[in-house]
Short mmCIF file of C-alpha atoms in Angstrom, two decimals:
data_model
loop_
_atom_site.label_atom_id
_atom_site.label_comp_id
_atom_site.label_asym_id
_atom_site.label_seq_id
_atom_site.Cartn_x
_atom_site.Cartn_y
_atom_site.Cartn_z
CA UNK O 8 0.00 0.00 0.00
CA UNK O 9 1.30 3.38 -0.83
CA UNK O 10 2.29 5.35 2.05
CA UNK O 11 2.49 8.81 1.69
CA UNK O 12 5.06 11.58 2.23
CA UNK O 13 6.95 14.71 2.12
CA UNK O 14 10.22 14.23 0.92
CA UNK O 15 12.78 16.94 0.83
CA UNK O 16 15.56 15.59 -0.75
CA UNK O 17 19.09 16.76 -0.37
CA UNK O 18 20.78 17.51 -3.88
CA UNK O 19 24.16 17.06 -4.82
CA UNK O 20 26.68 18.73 -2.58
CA UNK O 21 29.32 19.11 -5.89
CA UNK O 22 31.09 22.27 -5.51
CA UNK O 23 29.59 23.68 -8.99
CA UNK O 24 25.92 22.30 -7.96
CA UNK O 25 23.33 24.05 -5.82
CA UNK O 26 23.08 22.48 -3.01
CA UNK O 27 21.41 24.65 -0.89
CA UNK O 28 18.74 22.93 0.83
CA UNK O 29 14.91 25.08 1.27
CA UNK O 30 11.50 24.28 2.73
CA UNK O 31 9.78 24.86 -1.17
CA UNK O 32 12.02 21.14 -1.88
CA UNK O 33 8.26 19.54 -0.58
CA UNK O 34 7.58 16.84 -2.94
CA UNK O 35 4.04 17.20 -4.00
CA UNK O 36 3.72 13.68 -4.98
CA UNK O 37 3.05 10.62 -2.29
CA UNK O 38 5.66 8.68 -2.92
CA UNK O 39 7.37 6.57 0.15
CA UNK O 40 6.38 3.33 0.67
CA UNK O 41 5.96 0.26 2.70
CA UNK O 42 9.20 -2.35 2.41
CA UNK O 43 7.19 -4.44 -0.40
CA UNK O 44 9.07 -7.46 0.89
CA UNK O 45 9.20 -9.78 3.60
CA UNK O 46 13.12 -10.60 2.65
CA UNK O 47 14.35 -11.36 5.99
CA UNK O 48 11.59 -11.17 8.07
CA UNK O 49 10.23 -14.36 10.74
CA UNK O 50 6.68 -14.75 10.79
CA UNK O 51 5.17 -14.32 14.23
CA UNK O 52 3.91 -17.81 15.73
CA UNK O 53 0.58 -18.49 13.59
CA UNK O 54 -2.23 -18.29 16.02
CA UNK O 55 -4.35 -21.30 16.31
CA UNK O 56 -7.62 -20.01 17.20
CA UNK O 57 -9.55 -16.38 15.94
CA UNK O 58 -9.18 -15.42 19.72
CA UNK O 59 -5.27 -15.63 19.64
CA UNK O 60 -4.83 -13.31 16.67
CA UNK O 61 -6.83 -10.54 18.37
CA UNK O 62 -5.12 -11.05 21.09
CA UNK O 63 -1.34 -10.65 18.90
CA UNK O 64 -3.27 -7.30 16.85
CA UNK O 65 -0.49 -5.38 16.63
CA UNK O 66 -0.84 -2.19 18.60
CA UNK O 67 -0.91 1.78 17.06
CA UNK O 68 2.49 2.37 16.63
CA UNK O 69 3.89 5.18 18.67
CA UNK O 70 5.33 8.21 18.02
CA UNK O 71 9.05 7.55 17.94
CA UNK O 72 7.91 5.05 15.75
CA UNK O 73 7.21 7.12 13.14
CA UNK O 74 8.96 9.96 12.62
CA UNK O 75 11.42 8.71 10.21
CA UNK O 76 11.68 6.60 7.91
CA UNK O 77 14.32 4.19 9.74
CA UNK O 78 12.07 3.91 12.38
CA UNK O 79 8.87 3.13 9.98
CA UNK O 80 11.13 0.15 8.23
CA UNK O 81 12.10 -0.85 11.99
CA UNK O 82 8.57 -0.94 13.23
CA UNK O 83 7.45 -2.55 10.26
CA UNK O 84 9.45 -5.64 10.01
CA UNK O 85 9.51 -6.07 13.34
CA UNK O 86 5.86 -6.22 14.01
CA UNK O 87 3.71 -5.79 11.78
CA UNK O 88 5.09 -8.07 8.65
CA UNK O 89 5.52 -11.00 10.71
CA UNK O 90 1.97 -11.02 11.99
CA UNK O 91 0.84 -10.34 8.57
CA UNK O 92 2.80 -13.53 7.64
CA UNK O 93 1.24 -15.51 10.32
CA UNK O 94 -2.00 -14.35 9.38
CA UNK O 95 -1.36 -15.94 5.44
CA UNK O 96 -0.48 -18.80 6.70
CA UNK O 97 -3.23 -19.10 9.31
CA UNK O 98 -5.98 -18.58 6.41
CA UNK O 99 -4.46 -21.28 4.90
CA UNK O 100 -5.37 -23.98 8.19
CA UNK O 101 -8.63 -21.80 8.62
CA UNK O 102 -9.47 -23.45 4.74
CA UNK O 103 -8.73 -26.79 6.03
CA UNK O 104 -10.02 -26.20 9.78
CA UNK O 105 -13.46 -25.18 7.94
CA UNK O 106 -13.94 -28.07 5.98
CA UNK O 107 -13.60 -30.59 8.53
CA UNK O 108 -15.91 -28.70 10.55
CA UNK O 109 -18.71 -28.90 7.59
CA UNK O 110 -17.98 -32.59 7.09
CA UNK O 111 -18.95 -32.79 10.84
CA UNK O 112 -21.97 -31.09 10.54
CA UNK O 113 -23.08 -32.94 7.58
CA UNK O 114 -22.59 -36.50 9.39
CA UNK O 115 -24.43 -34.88 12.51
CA UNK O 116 -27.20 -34.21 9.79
CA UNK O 117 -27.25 -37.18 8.32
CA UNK O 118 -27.35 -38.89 11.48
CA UNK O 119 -30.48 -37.16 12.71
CA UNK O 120 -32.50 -37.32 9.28
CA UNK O 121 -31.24 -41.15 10.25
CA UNK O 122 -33.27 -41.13 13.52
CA UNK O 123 -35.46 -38.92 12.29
CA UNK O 124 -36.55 -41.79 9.69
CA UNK O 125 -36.39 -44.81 12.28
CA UNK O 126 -38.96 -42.55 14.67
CA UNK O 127 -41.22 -42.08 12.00
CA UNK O 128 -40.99 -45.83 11.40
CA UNK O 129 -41.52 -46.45 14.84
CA UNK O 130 -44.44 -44.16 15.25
CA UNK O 131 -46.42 -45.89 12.22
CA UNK O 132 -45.52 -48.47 13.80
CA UNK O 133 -47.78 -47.73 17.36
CA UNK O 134 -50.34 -46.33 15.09
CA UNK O 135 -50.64 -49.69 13.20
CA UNK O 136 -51.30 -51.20 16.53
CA UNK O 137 -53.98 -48.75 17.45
CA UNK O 138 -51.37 -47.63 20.07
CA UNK O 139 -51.12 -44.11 18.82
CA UNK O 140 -53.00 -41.31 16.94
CA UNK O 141 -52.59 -41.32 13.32
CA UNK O 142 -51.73 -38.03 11.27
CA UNK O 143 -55.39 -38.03 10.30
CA UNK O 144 -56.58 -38.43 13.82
CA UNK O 145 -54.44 -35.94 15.26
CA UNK O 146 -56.02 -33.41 11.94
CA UNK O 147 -59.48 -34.14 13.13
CA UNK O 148 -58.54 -33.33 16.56
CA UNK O 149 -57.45 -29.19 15.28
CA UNK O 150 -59.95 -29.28 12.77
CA UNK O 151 -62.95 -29.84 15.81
CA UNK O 152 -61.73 -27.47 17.86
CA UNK O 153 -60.22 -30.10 20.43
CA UNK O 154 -56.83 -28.71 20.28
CA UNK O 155 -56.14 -25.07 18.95
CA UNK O 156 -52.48 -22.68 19.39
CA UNK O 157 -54.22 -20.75 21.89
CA UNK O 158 -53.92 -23.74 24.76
CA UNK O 159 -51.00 -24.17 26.71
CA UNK O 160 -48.62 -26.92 26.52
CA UNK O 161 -50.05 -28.42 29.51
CA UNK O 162 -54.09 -28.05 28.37
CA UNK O 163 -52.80 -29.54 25.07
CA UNK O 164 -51.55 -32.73 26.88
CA UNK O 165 -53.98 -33.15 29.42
CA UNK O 166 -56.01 -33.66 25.83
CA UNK O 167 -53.86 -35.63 24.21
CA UNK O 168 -53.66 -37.96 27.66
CA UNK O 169 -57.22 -38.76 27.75
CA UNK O 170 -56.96 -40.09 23.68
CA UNK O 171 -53.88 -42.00 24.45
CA UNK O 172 -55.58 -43.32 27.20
CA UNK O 173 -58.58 -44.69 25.28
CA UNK O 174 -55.42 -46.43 22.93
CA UNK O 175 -54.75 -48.34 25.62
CA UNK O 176 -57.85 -49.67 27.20
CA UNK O 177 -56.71 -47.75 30.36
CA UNK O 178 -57.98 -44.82 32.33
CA UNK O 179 -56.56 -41.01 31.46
CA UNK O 180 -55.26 -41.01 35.34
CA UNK O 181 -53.07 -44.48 35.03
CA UNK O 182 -51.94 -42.90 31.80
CA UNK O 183 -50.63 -40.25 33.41
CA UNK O 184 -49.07 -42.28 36.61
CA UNK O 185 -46.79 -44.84 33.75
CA UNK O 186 -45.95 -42.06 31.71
CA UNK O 187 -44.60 -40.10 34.99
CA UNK O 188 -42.88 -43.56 36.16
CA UNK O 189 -41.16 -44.16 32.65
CA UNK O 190 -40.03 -40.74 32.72
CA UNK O 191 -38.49 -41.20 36.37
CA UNK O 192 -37.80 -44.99 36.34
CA UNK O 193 -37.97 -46.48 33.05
CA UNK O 194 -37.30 -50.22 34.40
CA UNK O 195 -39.86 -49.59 37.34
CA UNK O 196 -42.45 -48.93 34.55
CA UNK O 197 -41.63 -51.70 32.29
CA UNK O 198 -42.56 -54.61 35.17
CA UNK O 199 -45.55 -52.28 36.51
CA UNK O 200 -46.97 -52.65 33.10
CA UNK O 201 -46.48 -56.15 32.69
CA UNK O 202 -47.81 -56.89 35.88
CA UNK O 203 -50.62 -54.68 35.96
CA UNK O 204 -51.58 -54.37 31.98
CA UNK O 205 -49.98 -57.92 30.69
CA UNK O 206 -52.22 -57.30 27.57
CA UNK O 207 -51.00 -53.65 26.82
CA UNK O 208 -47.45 -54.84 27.48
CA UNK O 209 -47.55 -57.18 24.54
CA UNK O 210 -49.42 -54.88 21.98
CA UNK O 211 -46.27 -52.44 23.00
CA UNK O 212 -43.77 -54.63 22.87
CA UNK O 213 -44.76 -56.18 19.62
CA UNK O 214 -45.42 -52.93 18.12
CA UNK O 215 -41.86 -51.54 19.30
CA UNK O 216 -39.70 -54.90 18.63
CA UNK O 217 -36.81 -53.94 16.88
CA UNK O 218 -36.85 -50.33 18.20
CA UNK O 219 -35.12 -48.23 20.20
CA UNK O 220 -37.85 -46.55 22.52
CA UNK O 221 -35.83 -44.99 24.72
CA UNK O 222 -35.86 -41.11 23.64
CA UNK O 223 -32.54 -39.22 23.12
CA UNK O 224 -32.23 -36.46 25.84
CA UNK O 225 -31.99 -33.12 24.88
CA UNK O 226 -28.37 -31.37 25.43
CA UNK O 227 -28.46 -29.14 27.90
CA UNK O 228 -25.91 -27.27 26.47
CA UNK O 229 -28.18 -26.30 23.12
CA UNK O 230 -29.96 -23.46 24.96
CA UNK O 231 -26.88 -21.36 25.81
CA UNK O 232 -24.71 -22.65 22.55
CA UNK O 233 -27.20 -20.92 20.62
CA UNK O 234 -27.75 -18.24 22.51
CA UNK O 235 -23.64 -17.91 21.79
CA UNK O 236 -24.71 -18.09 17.95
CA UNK O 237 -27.13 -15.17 18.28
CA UNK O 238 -24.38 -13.02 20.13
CA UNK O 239 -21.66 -13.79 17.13
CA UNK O 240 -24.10 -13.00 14.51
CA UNK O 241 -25.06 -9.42 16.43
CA UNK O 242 -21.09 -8.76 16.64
CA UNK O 243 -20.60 -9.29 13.18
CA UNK O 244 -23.08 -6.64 12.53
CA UNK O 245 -21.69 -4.12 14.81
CA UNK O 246 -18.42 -4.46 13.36
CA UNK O 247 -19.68 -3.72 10.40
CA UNK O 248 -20.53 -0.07 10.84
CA UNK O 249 -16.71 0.94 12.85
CA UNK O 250 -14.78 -0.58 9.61
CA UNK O 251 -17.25 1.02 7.14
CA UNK O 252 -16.83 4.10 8.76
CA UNK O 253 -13.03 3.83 9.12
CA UNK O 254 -12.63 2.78 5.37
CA UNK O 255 -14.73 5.49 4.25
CA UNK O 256 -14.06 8.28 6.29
CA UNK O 257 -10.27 7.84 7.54
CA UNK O 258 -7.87 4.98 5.36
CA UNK O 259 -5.73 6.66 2.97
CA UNK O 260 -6.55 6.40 -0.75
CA UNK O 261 -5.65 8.23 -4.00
CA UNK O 262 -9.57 7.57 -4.31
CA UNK O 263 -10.30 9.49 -1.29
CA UNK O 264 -9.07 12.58 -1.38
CA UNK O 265 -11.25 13.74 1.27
CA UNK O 266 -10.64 11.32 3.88
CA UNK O 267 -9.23 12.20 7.34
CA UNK O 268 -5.10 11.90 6.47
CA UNK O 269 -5.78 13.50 2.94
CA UNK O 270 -6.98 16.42 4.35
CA UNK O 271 -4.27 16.14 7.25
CA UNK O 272 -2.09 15.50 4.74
CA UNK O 273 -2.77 19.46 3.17
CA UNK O 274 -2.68 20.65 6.06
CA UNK O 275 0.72 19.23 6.58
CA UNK O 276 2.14 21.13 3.59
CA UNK O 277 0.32 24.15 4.45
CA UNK O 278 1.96 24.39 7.88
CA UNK O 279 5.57 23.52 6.31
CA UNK O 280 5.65 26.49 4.11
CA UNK O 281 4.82 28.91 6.98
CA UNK O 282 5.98 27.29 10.28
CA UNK O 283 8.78 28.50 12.73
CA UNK O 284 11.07 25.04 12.02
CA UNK O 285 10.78 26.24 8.26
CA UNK O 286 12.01 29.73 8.63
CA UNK O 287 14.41 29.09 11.42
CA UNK O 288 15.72 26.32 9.03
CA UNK O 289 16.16 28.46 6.02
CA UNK O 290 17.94 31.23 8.35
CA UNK O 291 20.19 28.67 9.31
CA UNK O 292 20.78 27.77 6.17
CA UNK O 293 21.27 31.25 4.71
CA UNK O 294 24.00 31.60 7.11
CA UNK O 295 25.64 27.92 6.48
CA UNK O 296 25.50 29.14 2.77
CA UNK O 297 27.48 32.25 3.13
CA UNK O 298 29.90 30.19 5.43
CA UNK O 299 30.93 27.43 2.74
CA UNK O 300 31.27 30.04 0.24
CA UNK O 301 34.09 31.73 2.49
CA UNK O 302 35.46 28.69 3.42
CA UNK O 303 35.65 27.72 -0.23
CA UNK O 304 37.57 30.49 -1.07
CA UNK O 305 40.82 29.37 1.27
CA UNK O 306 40.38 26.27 -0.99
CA UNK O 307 43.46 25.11 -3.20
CA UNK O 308 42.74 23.67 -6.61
CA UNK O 309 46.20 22.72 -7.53
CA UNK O 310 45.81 18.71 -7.13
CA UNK O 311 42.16 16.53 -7.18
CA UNK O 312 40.84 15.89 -3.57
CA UNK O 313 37.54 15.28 -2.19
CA UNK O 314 37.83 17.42 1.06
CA UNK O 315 35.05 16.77 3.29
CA UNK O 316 32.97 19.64 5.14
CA UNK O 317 34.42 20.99 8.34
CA UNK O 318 33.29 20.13 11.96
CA UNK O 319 30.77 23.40 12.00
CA UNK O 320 28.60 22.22 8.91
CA UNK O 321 27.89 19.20 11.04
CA UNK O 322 26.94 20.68 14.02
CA UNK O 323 24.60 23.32 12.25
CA UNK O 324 22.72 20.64 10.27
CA UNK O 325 22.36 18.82 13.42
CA UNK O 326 20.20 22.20 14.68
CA UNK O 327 18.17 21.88 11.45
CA UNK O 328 17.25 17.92 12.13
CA UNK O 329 16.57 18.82 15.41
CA UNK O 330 13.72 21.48 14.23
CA UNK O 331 13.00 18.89 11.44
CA UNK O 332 12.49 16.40 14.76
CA UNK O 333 9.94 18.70 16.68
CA UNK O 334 7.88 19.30 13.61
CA UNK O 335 7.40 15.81 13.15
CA UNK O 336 6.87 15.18 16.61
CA UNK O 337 3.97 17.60 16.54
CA UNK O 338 2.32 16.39 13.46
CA UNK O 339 3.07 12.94 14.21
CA UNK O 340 0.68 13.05 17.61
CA UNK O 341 -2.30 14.29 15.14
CA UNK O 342 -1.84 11.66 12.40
CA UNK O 343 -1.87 8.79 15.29
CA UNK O 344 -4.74 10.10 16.85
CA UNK O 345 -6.62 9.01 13.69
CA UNK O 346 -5.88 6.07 13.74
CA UNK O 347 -6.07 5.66 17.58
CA UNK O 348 -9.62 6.86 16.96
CA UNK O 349 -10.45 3.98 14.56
CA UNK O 350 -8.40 1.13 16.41
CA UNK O 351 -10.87 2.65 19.43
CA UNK O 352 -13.57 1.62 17.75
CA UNK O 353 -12.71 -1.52 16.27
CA UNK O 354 -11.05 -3.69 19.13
CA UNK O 355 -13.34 -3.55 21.94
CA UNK O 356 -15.53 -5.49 20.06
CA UNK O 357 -13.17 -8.26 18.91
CA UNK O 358 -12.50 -8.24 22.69
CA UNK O 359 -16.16 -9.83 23.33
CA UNK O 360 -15.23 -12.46 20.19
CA UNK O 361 -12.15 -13.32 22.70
CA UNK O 362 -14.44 -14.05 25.68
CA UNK O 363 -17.47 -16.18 23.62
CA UNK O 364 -15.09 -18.40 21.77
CA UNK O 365 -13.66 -19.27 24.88
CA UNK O 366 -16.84 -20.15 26.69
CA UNK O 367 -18.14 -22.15 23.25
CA UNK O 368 -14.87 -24.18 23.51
CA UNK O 369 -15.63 -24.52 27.03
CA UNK O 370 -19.28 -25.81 26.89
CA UNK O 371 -17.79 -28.10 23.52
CA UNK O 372 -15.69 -29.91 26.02
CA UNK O 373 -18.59 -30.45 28.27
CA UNK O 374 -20.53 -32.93 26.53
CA UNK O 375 -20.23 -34.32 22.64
CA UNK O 376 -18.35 -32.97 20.93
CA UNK O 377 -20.76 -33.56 17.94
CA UNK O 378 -22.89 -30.80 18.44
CA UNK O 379 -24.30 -28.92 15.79
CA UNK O 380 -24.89 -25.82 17.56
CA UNK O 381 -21.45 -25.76 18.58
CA UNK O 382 -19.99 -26.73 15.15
CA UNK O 383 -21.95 -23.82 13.48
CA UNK O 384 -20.29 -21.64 15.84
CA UNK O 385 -17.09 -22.54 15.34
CA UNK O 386 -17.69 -21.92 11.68
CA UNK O 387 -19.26 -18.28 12.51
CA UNK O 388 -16.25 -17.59 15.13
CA UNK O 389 -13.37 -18.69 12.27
CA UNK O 390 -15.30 -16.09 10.04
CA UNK O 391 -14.16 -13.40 12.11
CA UNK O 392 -10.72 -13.93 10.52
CA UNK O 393 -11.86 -11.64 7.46
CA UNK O 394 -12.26 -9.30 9.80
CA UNK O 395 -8.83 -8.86 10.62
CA UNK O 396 -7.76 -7.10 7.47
CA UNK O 397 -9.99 -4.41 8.36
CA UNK O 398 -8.86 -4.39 12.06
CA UNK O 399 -5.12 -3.92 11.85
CA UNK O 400 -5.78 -1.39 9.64
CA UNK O 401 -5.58 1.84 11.27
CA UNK O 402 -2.28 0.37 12.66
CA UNK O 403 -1.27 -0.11 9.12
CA UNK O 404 -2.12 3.42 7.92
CA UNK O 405 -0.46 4.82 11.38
CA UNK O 406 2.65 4.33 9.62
CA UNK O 407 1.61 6.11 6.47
CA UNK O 408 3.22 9.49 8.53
CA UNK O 409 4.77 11.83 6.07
CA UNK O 410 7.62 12.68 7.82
CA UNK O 411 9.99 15.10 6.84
CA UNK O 412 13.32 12.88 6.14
CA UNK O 413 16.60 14.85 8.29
CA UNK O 414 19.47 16.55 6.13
CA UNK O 415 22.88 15.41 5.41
CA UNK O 416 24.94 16.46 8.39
CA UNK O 417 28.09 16.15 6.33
CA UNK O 418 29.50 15.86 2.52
CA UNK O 419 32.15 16.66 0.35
CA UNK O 420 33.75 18.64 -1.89
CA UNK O 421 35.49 17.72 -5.33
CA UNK O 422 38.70 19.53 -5.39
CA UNK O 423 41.06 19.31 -8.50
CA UNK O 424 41.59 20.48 -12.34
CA UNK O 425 39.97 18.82 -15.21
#
């Protein structure tokens, strides 16, 4: 990404070349950039789970940070290149991660339309044997008025007890007592029914032979897995709007010449051209000017020599990077706070992500791991990862800082005939 800057760039120092060095050398064009390559650089450790790379975010740089280019480079390969690298290579095991994940979900699915097929079996099953309602039965009962969606759950099977019941042969109150002891004591309510209702017993046991009648429990874990799901999917959303805003409104782009650092960016140059570094730089320079020219002068020409600047030109251009260094300094602190501002508004909320992956891997481990709810979230936390681009970068564009580069603080001149 291009980063831009103000380069004044120090000319030739060649004894018959201007070299005189002014604030109006501002380079109008954006033109320093990022190291392009990762030559030498050691990823960071790839992190292993969503939560871990929000957790190794690199941070806004700082000031000393950026305020030269040296420092940019520094910061740069240091930091933020090597989590960059780690996050390549961890969208590479995300691919991988994702699919095993769906295959899980899809033998979960398969299982249940599985079970879902052997109940339907074994319900025809009870109805064959006049144990059981039939579809058209249980029709008639809405359609007369029997059972409507305005009863409660428990009006609904105080209903559906008393037709059961009449199944059976038995009364609607001993239907009620063995369906509360096969709920608390299955075994208890298999020999009360053979001892009490031998005839019942067989027509269920012949019409259930070969089934598995014992229900599958619910997991008690569904309830708060989902409710996990529901908070993901609202977090996604309220990213949304902080790295819409931040693209639109802030990230430097040719494209956006009205974003935040653009117009920074003017203001910038606008201050260089009239600021006290700028005109206590040029005095200084004036000054250093007339100084070389006089010590010029006690110059000999009679053999070739390259005869480097004396001690004072040094120690003068040292004054002028040191007013280069406070004007950075102070424009520095603005351009950061822009991006402080949009990392502010951005990682708070992949701080929640941190704390509900943790407590989805946590309820995972309680129970099966087979759980569809907690699959699907898995799948919705890893998508999080796209995320990311958008999150490190105000950090990214923090480095963007136009800084003005320091002078030469010592050169040569070419001596000689010829």
């Amino acid at each position: 990404m291009a980063l831009a800057a103000i380069v004044l760039a120090m000319p030739s120092m060649a004894q018959d070349e201007e070299w005189r060095w002014s604030q109006d050398r501002v380079a109008s064009d954006l033109s320093y950039t990022t190291p392009p390559n990762f030559e030498g650089v050691t990823p960071a450790r790839v992190p292993q789970t969503v939560s871990e790379a929000v957790k190794a975010l690199p941070a806004v740089p700082t000031v000393e940070q950026i305020i030269t280019p040296e420092a940019k480079e520094k910061a740069i390969r240091s930091t933020h290149q090597p989590y960059t690298m780690a996050l390549e290579q961890m969208s590479l095991r995300l691919m991988k991660e994702d699919e095993g994940l769906r295959r899980r979900q899809d033998a979960i699915r398969m299982k249940q339309a599985q079970q879902g097929q052997h109940a339907m079996q074994q319900y025809q099953s009870n109805v064959n044997a006049g144990l059981m309602p039939s579809q058209q039965e249980m029709m008639a009962l809405y359609m007369s008025g029997e059972i409507n969606e305005n009863m409660s759950d428990e009006q609904m099977m105080d209903v559906m007890a008393g037709k059961f019941a009449a199944k059976w042969g038995i009364s609607k109150q001993e239907y009620l007592k063995i369906i509360g002891m096969a709920q608390s004591n299955p075994k208890g309510c298999e020999a009360y029914i053979k001892s009490n209702h031998p005839d019942l017993y067989k027509r269920l046991y012949a019409a259930n032979a070969g089934y598995n009648t014992q229900d599958i429990p619910d997991d008690p874990r569904d309830e708060r897995l989902g409710q996990i799901g529901e908070e993901l999917a609202e977090l996604q959303q309220q990213l949304e709007e902080p790295l819409s805003n931040y693209n639109y409104n802030y990230m430097l782009s040719a494209s956006r010449s009205q974003s935040a650092y653009s117009k920074m960016l003017e203001q910038m140059r606008a201050d260089w051209k009239t600021c006290s570094e700028a005109k206590q730089i040029d005095a200084i320079e004036d000054a250093l000017q007339k100084r070389i020219d006089e010590w010029v002068k006690t110059l000999s020409y009679d053999v070739f020599d390259d005869v480097p600047y004396p001690a004072w030109f040094g120690t003068e251009r040292k004054k002028e990077n040191a007013l280069i260094d406070q004007w950075n300094r102070r424009w520095a602190a603005k351009w950061l706070k822009i991006a402080q501002d949009g990392d502010a508004s951005i990682r708070p909320i992949f701080e929640k992500l941190i704390a509900l992956e943790a407590e989805n891997e946590q309820l995972g481990k309680q129970g099966d791991s087979e759980n569809a709810i907690y699959l699907s979230n898995k799948l919705r936390i890893n998508s999080f990862f796209s995320f990311l681009v958008g999150a490190k970068q105000p950090a990214q564009d923090a480095f963007s800082f136009p800084c003005i580069e320091f002078v030469e603080t010592s050169g040569i001149v070419h001596l000689g005939k010829g």
